[in-house]
Coordinates of C-alpha atoms (C1' of nucleotides) in Angstrom, one line a residue:
Chain B
M1 CA 108.6 122.0 75.1
D2 CA 111.8 120.1 74.9
Q3 CA 112.7 116.8 76.5
E4 CA 114.2 118.4 79.6
Q5 CA 111.1 120.5 80.3
A6 CA 108.9 117.5 79.7
L7 CA 111.0 115.5 82.2
T8 CA 110.6 118.2 84.8
A9 CA 106.9 118.4 84.3
L10 CA 106.4 114.6 84.4
A11 CA 108.5 114.4 87.6
A12 CA 106.5 117.2 89.1
L13 CA 103.2 115.4 88.4
S14 CA 104.4 112.0 89.5
H15 CA 103.8 112.6 93.2
P16 CA 100.3 112.1 94.7
T17 CA 100.3 115.3 96.6
R18 CA 101.5 117.3 93.6
L19 CA 99.1 115.7 91.1
D20 CA 96.2 116.2 93.5
T21 CA 97.2 119.8 93.9
F22 CA 97.6 120.4 90.2
R23 CA 94.2 118.9 89.4
M24 CA 92.6 120.9 92.1
L25 CA 94.1 124.1 90.6
V26 CA 92.9 123.1 87.1
R27 CA 89.4 122.6 88.5
H28 CA 89.6 126.1 89.9
A29 CA 91.2 127.7 86.9
P30 CA 91.6 130.5 86.1
K31 CA 90.7 131.9 89.5
G32 CA 93.2 129.8 91.4
C33 CA 93.5 128.9 95.1
T34 CA 95.5 130.4 98.0
T35 CA 98.5 128.5 99.3
G36 CA 96.7 128.1 102.6
E37 CA 93.7 126.4 101.0
L38 CA 96.0 124.0 99.3
V39 CA 97.9 123.2 102.4
E40 CA 94.7 122.4 104.2
A41 CA 93.5 120.2 101.4
T42 CA 96.6 118.1 101.4
G43 CA 96.8 117.7 105.2
L44 CA 100.6 118.1 105.0
S45 CA 102.7 120.5 107.0
Q46 CA 103.1 123.9 105.6
S47 CA 106.8 123.6 105.0
T48 CA 106.4 120.2 103.2
F49 CA 103.7 121.5 101.0
S50 CA 105.7 124.6 100.2
T51 CA 108.5 122.5 98.7
H52 CA 105.9 120.5 96.6
L53 CA 104.6 123.8 95.3
A54 CA 108.1 124.9 94.4
V55 CA 108.5 121.8 92.3
L56 CA 105.3 122.5 90.4
A57 CA 106.3 126.1 89.9
K58 CA 109.8 125.2 88.7
A59 CA 108.1 122.9 86.1
G60 CA 106.0 125.9 84.9
L61 CA 102.8 124.1 85.8
V62 CA 101.8 126.5 88.5
R63 CA 102.2 130.3 88.7
S64 CA 101.7 132.4 91.8
H65 CA 101.1 136.1 92.4
K66 CA 100.4 137.9 95.6
Q67 CA 97.0 139.0 96.5
G68 CA 97.0 140.9 99.8
R69 CA 98.5 138.8 102.4
H70 CA 97.9 135.6 100.5
H71 CA 99.6 134.0 97.5
L72 CA 97.2 133.0 94.8
Q73 CA 98.3 129.8 92.9
C74 CA 97.1 129.2 89.4
A75 CA 97.5 126.2 87.1
D76 CA 99.3 127.0 83.9
I77 CA 97.1 125.3 81.3
D78 CA 99.5 126.2 78.5
T79 CA 102.2 124.1 80.1
L80 CA 99.8 121.2 80.6
R81 CA 98.8 121.5 76.9
A82 CA 102.5 121.6 75.9
L83 CA 103.2 118.5 78.0
I84 CA 100.2 116.7 76.4
L85 CA 101.4 117.8 73.0
F86 CA 104.9 116.5 73.8
L87 CA 103.5 113.0 74.6
A88 CA 101.1 113.0 71.7
T89 CA 103.8 114.0 69.3
D90 CA 105.7 110.9 70.2
C91 CA 102.6 108.9 69.5
C92 CA 101.9 110.6 66.2
Q93 CA 105.4 111.1 64.8
G94 CA 105.0 110.1 61.2
R95 CA 102.3 107.8 62.1
A96 CA 99.0 109.7 62.0
D97 CA 97.2 106.3 62.1
L98 CA 98.2 105.8 65.7
C99 CA 96.9 109.2 66.7
E100 CA 93.4 109.1 65.3
P101 CA 91.8 107.1 68.2
L102 CA 93.3 109.6 70.6
L103 CA 91.8 112.6 68.8
A104 CA 88.4 110.8 68.7
D105 CA 88.5 110.3 72.5
L106 CA 89.6 113.8 73.1
A107 CA 86.5 115.2 71.4
C108 CA 85.0 115.9 74.9
Chain Z
M1 CA 93.0 105.0 83.8
D2 CA 92.6 105.9 87.4
Q3 CA 94.9 108.3 89.3
E4 CA 97.1 105.5 90.7
Q5 CA 97.8 104.2 87.2
A6 CA 98.5 107.7 86.0
L7 CA 100.9 108.3 88.8
T8 CA 102.8 105.1 88.0
A9 CA 103.0 106.0 84.3
L10 CA 104.1 109.6 85.0
A11 CA 106.8 108.3 87.4
A12 CA 107.9 105.8 84.8
L13 CA 108.3 108.5 82.1
S14 CA 110.0 111.0 84.4
H15 CA 113.4 109.5 84.1
P16 CA 115.7 110.4 81.1
T17 CA 116.6 106.8 80.3
R18 CA 113.1 105.5 80.6
L19 CA 111.6 108.4 78.5
D20 CA 114.3 107.9 75.9
T21 CA 113.6 104.2 75.8
F22 CA 109.9 104.7 75.5
R23 CA 110.2 107.2 72.7
M24 CA 112.5 104.9 70.9
L25 CA 110.0 102.1 71.2
V26 CA 107.2 104.3 70.0
R27 CA 109.3 105.2 66.9
H28 CA 109.7 101.5 66.3
A29 CA 106.1 100.6 67.0
P30 CA 104.5 98.2 66.4
K31 CA 107.6 96.1 65.5
G32 CA 109.5 96.8 68.8
C33 CA 113.1 96.4 69.8
T34 CA 115.0 93.7 71.5
T35 CA 116.2 94.3 75.1
G36 CA 119.8 94.1 73.9
E37 CA 119.3 96.9 71.4
L38 CA 117.8 99.1 74.0
V39 CA 120.6 98.4 76.5
E40 CA 123.2 99.3 73.8
A41 CA 121.2 102.5 73.0
T42 CA 121.2 103.7 76.6
G43 CA 124.9 102.8 77.4
L44 CA 123.9 101.6 80.9
S45 CA 124.7 98.3 82.4
Q46 CA 122.4 95.4 81.5
S47 CA 121.2 95.0 85.1
T48 CA 120.5 98.7 85.5
F49 CA 118.5 98.9 82.3
S50 CA 116.6 95.8 83.2
T51 CA 115.2 97.6 86.3
H52 CA 114.2 100.6 84.2
L53 CA 112.4 98.3 81.8
A54 CA 110.6 96.7 84.6
V55 CA 109.3 100.1 85.7
L56 CA 108.0 100.8 82.3
A57 CA 106.4 97.4 82.1
K58 CA 104.8 97.7 85.5
A59 CA 103.2 101.0 84.3
G60 CA 101.8 99.2 81.3
L61 CA 103.8 101.4 78.9
V62 CA 105.8 98.5 77.5
R63 CA 104.9 94.9 76.8
S64 CA 107.4 92.2 76.1
H65 CA 107.2 88.8 74.5
K66 CA 109.9 86.3 73.8
Q67 CA 111.2 85.8 70.3
G68 CA 113.8 83.2 70.1
R69 CA 116.5 84.0 72.6
H70 CA 115.6 87.6 72.6
H71 CA 112.9 89.5 74.3
L72 CA 111.0 91.8 72.1
Q73 CA 109.9 95.0 73.7
C74 CA 106.9 97.0 72.4
A75 CA 105.5 100.4 73.4
D76 CA 101.8 100.1 74.5
I77 CA 100.2 103.0 72.6
D78 CA 96.9 102.4 74.3
T79 CA 98.4 103.1 77.7
L80 CA 100.1 106.3 76.3
R81 CA 96.8 107.3 74.9
A82 CA 95.1 106.7 78.3
L83 CA 97.7 108.8 80.0
I84 CA 97.2 111.7 77.6
L85 CA 93.5 111.4 78.0
F86 CA 93.9 111.4 81.8
L87 CA 95.8 114.7 81.6
A88 CA 93.5 116.2 79.0
T89 CA 90.4 115.3 81.0
D90 CA 91.7 117.4 83.9
C91 CA 92.1 120.2 81.4
C92 CA 88.7 119.8 79.8
Q93 CA 86.6 118.9 82.8
G94 CA 83.5 121.0 82.2
R95 CA 85.5 123.6 80.4
A96 CA 85.6 122.7 76.8
D97 CA 86.9 126.2 76.1
L98 CA 90.3 125.3 77.7
C99 CA 90.6 122.2 75.5
E100 CA 90.0 123.6 72.1
P101 CA 93.5 124.9 71.5
L102 CA 94.8 121.6 72.4
L103 CA 92.7 119.8 69.9
A104 CA 93.7 122.3 67.3
D105 CA 97.4 121.6 68.0
L106 CA 96.9 117.9 67.9
A107 CA 95.5 117.9 64.4
C108 CA 98.9 116.6 63.1
Chain H
dT1 C1' 125.3 67.1 76.3
dC2 C1' 128.0 71.3 76.7
dA3 C1' 128.9 75.9 75.9
dA4 C1' 127.2 80.4 74.8
dT5 C1' 123.7 84.0 74.8
dC6 C1' 120.1 86.8 76.8
dC7 C1' 118.0 88.8 80.6
dA8 C1' 115.9 89.0 85.6
dT9 C1' 117.2 89.3 90.3
dC10 C1' 120.2 90.0 94.4
dG11 C1' 123.3 92.6 97.5
dG12 C1' 125.3 96.8 98.4
dC13 C1' 126.6 101.6 98.0
dA14 C1' 125.8 106.6 96.8
dA15 C1' 122.6 110.1 95.7
dT16 C1' 118.1 111.9 95.8
dT17 C1' 113.5 112.6 97.7
dT18 C1' 110.3 113.4 101.3
dC19 C1' 108.9 114.6 105.5
dC20 C1' 108.9 117.6 109.7
dG21 C1' 109.7 121.5 113.2
dA22 C1' 112.0 125.8 113.7
dT23 C1' 113.3 130.2 112.0
dG24 C1' 112.7 134.5 109.6
dG25 C1' 111.2 138.0 106.0
dG26 C1' 107.3 140.7 104.1
dA27 C1' 102.7 142.5 104.3
dA28 C1' 98.4 143.9 106.6
dT29 C1' 96.1 145.1 110.7
dT30 C1' 95.8 147.3 115.2
Chain K
dA1 C1' 105.5 150.7 116.2
dA2 C1' 104.0 146.3 117.4
dT3 C1' 101.5 142.3 116.4
dT4 C1' 99.6 138.9 113.6
dC5 C1' 99.4 136.3 109.5
dC6 C1' 101.3 133.9 105.4
dC7 C1' 104.7 131.5 103.4
dA8 C1' 109.9 130.3 101.9
dT9 C1' 114.0 128.3 103.5
dC10 C1' 117.1 125.8 106.7
dG11 C1' 118.8 121.5 109.1
dG12 C1' 118.3 116.9 109.7
dA13 C1' 116.2 112.1 109.7
dA14 C1' 114.0 108.3 107.2
dA15 C1' 112.8 106.3 102.9
dT16 C1' 113.3 105.7 98.1
dT17 C1' 115.8 105.6 93.8
dG18 C1' 119.6 104.7 90.7
dC19 C1' 123.8 102.5 89.8
dC20 C1' 126.8 98.5 89.4
dG21 C1' 128.9 93.6 89.3
dA22 C1' 127.8 89.0 90.3
dT23 C1' 124.7 85.1 90.1
dG24 C1' 121.5 82.0 88.0
dG25 C1' 117.6 80.4 85.0
dA26 C1' 116.0 79.7 80.3
dT27 C1' 116.9 79.0 75.6
dT28 C1' 119.6 78.3 71.4
dG29 C1' 123.3 76.3 68.7
dA30 C1' 127.4 73.2 68.4

DNA sequence: TCAATCCATCGGCAATTTCCGATGGGAATT
DNA sequence: AATTCCCATCGGAAATTGCCGATGGATTGA
């Protein structure tokens, strides 16, 4: 993941609705949720939510495929992992000492 | 780190100038850089950069303390670590299987 | 004390983001 | 074929963000 992709992903996640949506999709991974379920969960209008979803999709954080009449939305864990790695690389770059506490905390 | 703090940090890092600045400060951690050095690196006006710096500071990603006439800016690695952990927790929540590849990549 | 340096804040303008209702295309059901 | 359902896109209004020059407070050095 390069800096431009990271910026797009960070911007996508920096909005309450989009972060909530993404976290909900991660919790439901890898099955996913339909767009309608997500709209209902946010309480926003359908059109407004659609634009939020497009932002997440453009960032590669969410992928969708049709299932019957519905669209099934799925979090892309690989992209999340790439974003985390991008941030962690900054933190580690030539300084493994700074990164050790992070690795310890991550041993979930 | 709660969701509101995470949102503030994500928004702070989602701007090219602020992400560049933060990465530069991480590279210079823990010594830091003066505000003037950062202004020069970005090429923006002093006032514009000052507002960017305030966004990073409000998010807890950058701390500053006076040193003579200058202000020394330092990246707060703990906050970065907390943000990474916040994102990774979503990814791991009850699903350690999803997180193992991340840990493997992080072994830098 | 006086001038110079560093940086935060203000006022204002332009661009972007966010929200909504309305419209319309595509797919399943009748 | 007609209807219903699901969702993307359009147009427009309101709010936010990003940029700058100018101003002023704080501190150092002459």
